[in-house]
Structures are given as structure tokens and as C-alpha cells.
């Protein structure tokens, strides 16, 4: 559901179902220059929550997925209008 909703917006999405040590995963993401990462688990998805990490600022936090999508859409509109 999360990936398909993002793909509908034209966002490139890759999925990994392998469980990683969180610190190793973050290091890998940083090395690959992946701007945003969404980490989730079954319990949080059922509540509509995802963990979003900004690899540039290193900020990370839990957000409601629908709110994240709204921000992503607004950000996209803003960037296309510049």
C-alpha cells in the first residue's frame, strides 16, 4: 500500500523486506544518497503511521502516512512552479 501510493505520485520506490540492523541500514542509505527513506512495520501500517528519514538533514520521525503524502504533493507542486 505505501509503495503503490507513492508510485501513483511518480515517486521512485524500492522495497526491501529484509530486516536490517537500523544503524547499518541508515549507513547504507546515506552512502547510496537516497534522499528519503520510509521505514515501517505491520503494526504501524495498520495505524497509518510510517517512519520517515531525511538523509540530508538526518531528521527522522513518525508521521501519519496520509499527511506525509499531502506534504510530498505540496512540495512537488512548489518545485514544479519554480
mmCIF file of N, CA and C in Angstrom:
data_model
loop_
_atom_site.group_PDB
_atom_site.id
_atom_site.type_symbol
_atom_site.label_atom_id
_atom_site.label_comp_id
_atom_site.label_asym_id
_atom_site.label_seq_id
_atom_site.Cartn_x
_atom_site.Cartn_y
_atom_site.Cartn_z
ATOM 1 N N UNK A 1 0.811 -1.187 0.000
ATOM 2 C CA UNK A 1 0.000 0.000 0.000
ATOM 3 C C UNK A 1 0.860 1.258 0.000
ATOM 4 N N UNK A 2 1.857 1.355 0.848
ATOM 5 C CA UNK A 2 2.706 2.538 0.936
ATOM 6 C C UNK A 2 3.421 2.766 -0.394
ATOM 7 N N UNK A 3 4.071 1.745 -0.909
ATOM 8 C CA UNK A 3 4.816 1.884 -2.160
ATOM 9 C C UNK A 3 3.900 2.199 -3.324
ATOM 10 N N UNK A 4 2.763 1.548 -3.406
ATOM 11 C CA UNK A 4 1.869 1.789 -4.537
ATOM 12 C C UNK A 4 1.327 3.211 -4.521
ATOM 13 N N UNK A 5 1.027 3.745 -3.348
ATOM 14 C CA UNK A 5 0.548 5.130 -3.262
ATOM 15 C C UNK A 5 1.623 6.104 -3.715
ATOM 16 N N UNK A 6 2.874 5.845 -3.328
ATOM 17 C CA UNK A 6 3.968 6.718 -3.752
ATOM 18 C C UNK A 6 4.194 6.616 -5.250
ATOM 19 N N UNK A 7 4.123 5.425 -5.782
ATOM 20 C CA UNK A 7 4.310 5.242 -7.227
ATOM 21 C C UNK A 7 3.232 5.966 -8.019
ATOM 22 N N UNK A 8 2.006 6.009 -7.502
ATOM 23 C CA UNK A 8 0.932 6.752 -8.157
ATOM 24 C C UNK A 8 1.294 8.224 -8.312
ATOM 25 N N UNK A 9 2.112 8.738 -7.414
ATOM 26 C CA UNK A 9 2.550 10.133 -7.469
ATOM 27 C C UNK A 9 3.809 10.316 -8.308
ATOM 28 N N UNK A 10 4.313 9.225 -8.869
ATOM 29 C CA UNK A 10 5.505 9.314 -9.696
ATOM 30 C C UNK A 10 6.805 9.253 -8.912
ATOM 31 N N UNK A 11 6.742 8.810 -7.680
ATOM 32 C CA UNK A 11 7.935 8.708 -6.834
ATOM 33 C C UNK A 11 8.595 7.359 -7.095
ATOM 34 N N UNK A 12 9.920 7.382 -7.295
ATOM 35 C CA UNK A 12 10.670 6.137 -7.446
ATOM 36 C C UNK A 12 10.725 5.436 -6.097
ATOM 37 N N UNK A 13 10.379 4.163 -6.103
ATOM 38 C CA UNK A 13 10.287 3.411 -4.859
ATOM 39 C C UNK A 13 11.001 2.086 -5.004
ATOM 40 N N UNK A 14 11.768 1.742 -3.998
ATOM 41 C CA UNK A 14 12.388 0.430 -3.914
ATOM 42 C C UNK A 14 11.969 -0.148 -2.572
ATOM 43 N N UNK A 15 11.719 -1.437 -2.551
ATOM 44 C CA UNK A 15 11.258 -2.083 -1.327
ATOM 45 C C UNK A 15 12.239 -3.170 -0.919
ATOM 46 N N UNK A 16 12.509 -3.218 0.375
ATOM 47 C CA UNK A 16 13.317 -4.292 0.925
ATOM 48 C C UNK A 16 12.549 -4.896 2.082
ATOM 49 N N UNK A 17 12.351 -6.211 2.015
ATOM 50 C CA UNK A 17 11.649 -6.906 3.080
ATOM 51 C C UNK A 17 12.616 -7.541 4.076
ATOM 52 N N UNK A 18 13.887 -7.353 3.865
ATOM 53 C CA UNK A 18 14.898 -7.937 4.732
ATOM 54 C C UNK A 18 15.044 -7.067 5.975
ATOM 55 N N UNK A 19 15.111 -7.708 7.112
ATOM 56 C CA UNK A 19 15.312 -6.963 8.344
ATOM 57 C C UNK A 19 16.796 -6.674 8.523
ATOM 58 N N UNK A 20 17.099 -5.401 8.726
ATOM 59 C CA UNK A 20 18.474 -4.954 8.915
ATOM 60 C C UNK A 20 18.625 -4.332 10.286
ATOM 61 N N UNK A 21 19.856 -4.305 10.751
ATOM 62 C CA UNK A 21 20.177 -3.520 11.927
ATOM 63 C C UNK A 21 19.926 -2.054 11.541
ATOM 64 N N UNK A 22 19.131 -1.325 12.312
ATOM 65 C CA UNK A 22 18.786 0.047 11.928
ATOM 66 C C UNK A 22 19.983 0.954 11.650
ATOM 67 N N UNK A 23 21.039 0.866 12.426
ATOM 68 C CA UNK A 23 22.192 1.738 12.193
ATOM 69 C C UNK A 23 22.907 1.362 10.899
ATOM 70 N N UNK A 24 22.995 0.073 10.588
ATOM 71 C CA UNK A 24 23.602 -0.349 9.322
ATOM 72 C C UNK A 24 22.755 0.080 8.136
ATOM 73 N N UNK A 25 21.441 0.007 8.302
ATOM 74 C CA UNK A 25 20.539 0.441 7.246
ATOM 75 C C UNK A 25 20.706 1.932 6.975
ATOM 76 N N UNK A 26 20.777 2.728 8.019
ATOM 77 C CA UNK A 26 20.948 4.172 7.853
ATOM 78 C C UNK A 26 22.284 4.485 7.174
ATOM 79 N N UNK A 27 23.330 3.789 7.538
ATOM 80 C CA UNK A 27 24.635 3.993 6.896
ATOM 81 C C UNK A 27 24.558 3.674 5.406
ATOM 82 N N UNK A 28 23.906 2.575 5.054
ATOM 83 C CA UNK A 28 23.748 2.189 3.647
ATOM 84 C C UNK A 28 22.969 3.255 2.883
ATOM 85 N N UNK A 29 21.888 3.719 3.463
ATOM 86 C CA UNK A 29 21.057 4.741 2.825
ATOM 87 C C UNK A 29 21.870 6.003 2.574
ATOM 88 N N UNK A 30 22.655 6.412 3.554
ATOM 89 C CA UNK A 30 23.493 7.602 3.398
ATOM 90 C C UNK A 30 24.511 7.423 2.273
ATOM 91 N N UNK A 31 25.130 6.255 2.211
ATOM 92 C CA UNK A 31 26.138 6.006 1.159
ATOM 93 C C UNK A 31 25.510 6.003 -0.232
ATOM 94 N N UNK A 32 24.270 5.578 -0.334
ATOM 95 C CA UNK A 32 23.590 5.497 -1.624
ATOM 96 C C UNK A 32 22.935 6.823 -2.021
ATOM 97 N N UNK A 33 23.051 7.834 -1.174
ATOM 98 C CA UNK A 33 22.452 9.153 -1.433
ATOM 99 C C UNK A 33 20.951 9.076 -1.686
ATOM 100 N N UNK A 34 20.283 8.255 -0.908
ATOM 101 C CA UNK A 34 18.833 8.136 -1.006
ATOM 102 C C UNK A 34 18.238 9.265 -0.164
ATOM 103 N N UNK A 35 17.503 10.195 -0.796
ATOM 104 C CA UNK A 35 17.070 11.384 -0.054
ATOM 105 C C UNK A 35 16.087 11.105 1.080
ATOM 106 N N UNK A 36 15.102 10.253 0.846
ATOM 107 C CA UNK A 36 14.118 9.944 1.878
ATOM 108 C C UNK A 36 13.962 8.440 1.992
ATOM 109 N N UNK A 37 13.769 8.002 3.209
ATOM 110 C CA UNK A 37 13.530 6.590 3.460
ATOM 111 C C UNK A 37 12.288 6.475 4.326
ATOM 112 N N UNK A 38 11.443 5.529 3.954
ATOM 113 C CA UNK A 38 10.270 5.234 4.771
ATOM 114 C C UNK A 38 10.478 3.852 5.353
ATOM 115 N N UNK A 39 10.462 3.790 6.656
ATOM 116 C CA UNK A 39 10.609 2.518 7.352
ATOM 117 C C UNK A 39 9.299 2.248 8.079
ATOM 118 N N UNK A 40 8.862 1.028 8.003
ATOM 119 C CA UNK A 40 7.584 0.721 8.628
ATOM 120 C C UNK A 40 7.530 -0.731 9.064
ATOM 121 N N UNK A 41 6.530 -1.036 9.812
ATOM 122 C CA UNK A 41 6.268 -2.416 10.200
ATOM 123 C C UNK A 41 4.758 -2.631 10.148
ATOM 124 N N UNK A 42 4.349 -3.851 10.254
ATOM 125 C CA UNK A 42 2.935 -4.197 10.097
ATOM 126 C C UNK A 42 2.052 -3.452 11.103
ATOM 127 N N UNK A 43 2.514 -3.357 12.328
ATOM 128 C CA UNK A 43 1.731 -2.692 13.371
ATOM 129 C C UNK A 43 1.500 -1.217 13.029
ATOM 130 N N UNK A 44 2.560 -0.523 12.618
ATOM 131 C CA UNK A 44 2.429 0.893 12.289
ATOM 132 C C UNK A 44 1.599 1.119 11.035
ATOM 133 N N UNK A 45 1.763 0.269 10.026
ATOM 134 C CA UNK A 45 0.976 0.413 8.802
ATOM 135 C C UNK A 45 -0.507 0.317 9.127
ATOM 136 N N UNK A 46 -0.870 -0.597 9.993
ATOM 137 C CA UNK A 46 -2.276 -0.736 10.384
ATOM 138 C C UNK A 46 -2.806 0.517 11.068
ATOM 139 N N UNK A 47 -1.923 1.280 11.695
ATOM 140 C CA UNK A 47 -2.309 2.540 12.351
ATOM 141 C C UNK A 47 -2.156 3.731 11.415
ATOM 142 N N UNK A 48 -1.600 3.499 10.209
ATOM 143 C CA UNK A 48 -1.422 4.588 9.245
ATOM 144 C C UNK A 48 -0.178 5.416 9.494
ATOM 145 N N UNK A 49 0.782 4.847 10.232
ATOM 146 C CA UNK A 49 1.999 5.578 10.608
ATOM 147 C C UNK A 49 3.203 4.995 9.881
ATOM 148 N N UNK A 50 4.097 5.873 9.456
ATOM 149 C CA UNK A 50 5.381 5.447 8.894
ATOM 150 C C UNK A 50 6.486 6.271 9.545
ATOM 151 N N UNK A 51 7.698 5.731 9.524
ATOM 152 C CA UNK A 51 8.870 6.478 9.973
ATOM 153 C C UNK A 51 9.559 7.009 8.726
ATOM 154 N N UNK A 52 9.733 8.315 8.670
ATOM 155 C CA UNK A 52 10.367 8.951 7.519
ATOM 156 C C UNK A 52 11.704 9.511 7.964
ATOM 157 N N UNK A 53 12.727 9.257 7.149
ATOM 158 C CA UNK A 53 14.072 9.765 7.434
ATOM 159 C C UNK A 53 14.552 10.599 6.272
ATOM 160 N N UNK A 54 14.982 11.813 6.564
ATOM 161 C CA UNK A 54 15.587 12.693 5.584
ATOM 162 C C UNK A 54 17.095 12.490 5.673
ATOM 163 N N UNK A 55 17.693 11.935 4.627
ATOM 164 C CA UNK A 55 19.115 11.600 4.670
ATOM 165 C C UNK A 55 20.015 12.820 4.630
ATOM 166 N N UNK A 56 19.489 13.943 4.178
ATOM 167 C CA UNK A 56 20.306 15.155 4.124
ATOM 168 C C UNK A 56 20.402 15.787 5.500
ATOM 169 N N UNK A 57 19.247 16.009 6.132
ATOM 170 C CA UNK A 57 19.237 16.660 7.445
ATOM 171 C C UNK A 57 19.410 15.675 8.592
ATOM 172 N N UNK A 58 19.267 14.371 8.291
ATOM 173 C CA UNK A 58 19.328 13.292 9.282
ATOM 174 C C UNK A 58 18.143 13.315 10.243
ATOM 175 N N UNK A 59 17.120 14.101 9.914
ATOM 176 C CA UNK A 59 15.915 14.110 10.736
ATOM 177 C C UNK A 59 15.126 12.835 10.481
ATOM 178 N N UNK A 60 14.503 12.346 11.532
ATOM 179 C CA UNK A 60 13.729 11.117 11.435
ATOM 180 C C UNK A 60 12.596 11.184 12.441
ATOM 181 N N UNK A 61 11.428 10.752 12.009
ATOM 182 C CA UNK A 61 10.316 10.743 12.942
ATOM 183 C C UNK A 61 9.118 10.012 12.380
ATOM 184 N N UNK A 62 8.187 9.720 13.263
ATOM 185 C CA UNK A 62 6.958 9.046 12.872
ATOM 186 C C UNK A 62 5.945 10.081 12.405
ATOM 187 N N UNK A 63 5.281 9.771 11.312
ATOM 188 C CA UNK A 63 4.243 10.643 10.775
ATOM 189 C C UNK A 63 3.099 9.784 10.267
ATOM 190 N N UNK A 64 1.932 10.397 10.181
ATOM 191 C CA UNK A 64 0.832 9.712 9.528
ATOM 192 C C UNK A 64 1.104 9.713 8.028
ATOM 193 N N UNK A 65 0.968 8.564 7.409
ATOM 194 C CA UNK A 65 1.313 8.397 6.005
ATOM 195 C C UNK A 65 0.533 9.359 5.117
ATOM 196 N N UNK A 66 -0.744 9.540 5.368
ATOM 197 C CA UNK A 66 -1.555 10.430 4.541
ATOM 198 C C UNK A 66 -1.046 11.868 4.632
ATOM 199 N N UNK A 67 -0.622 12.301 5.808
ATOM 200 C CA UNK A 67 -0.060 13.643 5.962
ATOM 201 C C UNK A 67 1.255 13.767 5.206
ATOM 202 N N UNK A 68 2.054 12.715 5.252
ATOM 203 C CA UNK A 68 3.310 12.707 4.504
ATOM 204 C C UNK A 68 3.036 12.842 3.010
ATOM 205 N N UNK A 69 2.028 12.119 2.507
ATOM 206 C CA UNK A 69 1.664 12.215 1.091
ATOM 207 C C UNK A 69 1.228 13.626 0.723
ATOM 208 N N UNK A 70 0.434 14.249 1.577
ATOM 209 C CA UNK A 70 -0.010 15.622 1.309
ATOM 210 C C UNK A 70 1.178 16.573 1.230
ATOM 211 N N UNK A 71 2.131 16.426 2.146
ATOM 212 C CA UNK A 71 3.333 17.260 2.108
ATOM 213 C C UNK A 71 4.142 17.007 0.847
ATOM 214 N N UNK A 72 4.261 15.754 0.471
ATOM 215 C CA UNK A 72 5.006 15.386 -0.720
ATOM 216 C C UNK A 72 4.365 15.998 -1.967
ATOM 217 N N UNK A 73 3.050 15.959 -2.034
ATOM 218 C CA UNK A 73 2.335 16.548 -3.166
ATOM 219 C C UNK A 73 2.551 18.058 -3.195
ATOM 220 N N UNK A 74 2.422 18.717 -2.062
ATOM 221 C CA UNK A 74 2.638 20.166 -1.996
ATOM 222 C C UNK A 74 4.066 20.536 -2.381
ATOM 223 N N UNK A 75 5.025 19.765 -1.876
ATOM 224 C CA UNK A 75 6.431 20.003 -2.196
ATOM 225 C C UNK A 75 6.665 19.852 -3.699
ATOM 226 N N UNK A 76 6.059 18.847 -4.276
ATOM 227 C CA UNK A 76 6.190 18.607 -5.700
ATOM 228 C C UNK A 76 5.591 19.749 -6.514
ATOM 229 N N UNK A 77 4.421 20.230 -6.119
ATOM 230 C CA UNK A 77 3.781 21.354 -6.809
ATOM 231 C C UNK A 77 4.657 22.582 -6.742
ATOM 232 N N UNK A 78 5.216 22.835 -5.567
ATOM 233 C CA UNK A 78 6.058 24.016 -5.364
ATOM 234 C C UNK A 78 7.303 23.962 -6.247
ATOM 235 N N UNK A 79 7.928 22.797 -6.321
ATOM 236 C CA UNK A 79 9.136 22.652 -7.123
ATOM 237 C C UNK A 79 8.854 22.757 -8.610
ATOM 238 N N UNK A 80 7.686 22.331 -9.060
ATOM 239 C CA UNK A 80 7.341 22.411 -10.479
ATOM 240 C C UNK A 80 6.964 23.810 -10.899
ATOM 241 N N UNK A 81 6.553 24.637 -9.934
ATOM 242 C CA UNK A 81 6.140 26.000 -10.252
ATOM 243 C C UNK A 81 7.303 26.981 -10.242
ATOM 244 N N UNK A 82 8.459 26.577 -9.797
ATOM 245 C CA UNK A 82 9.633 27.479 -9.737
ATOM 246 C C UNK A 82 10.295 27.627 -11.070
#
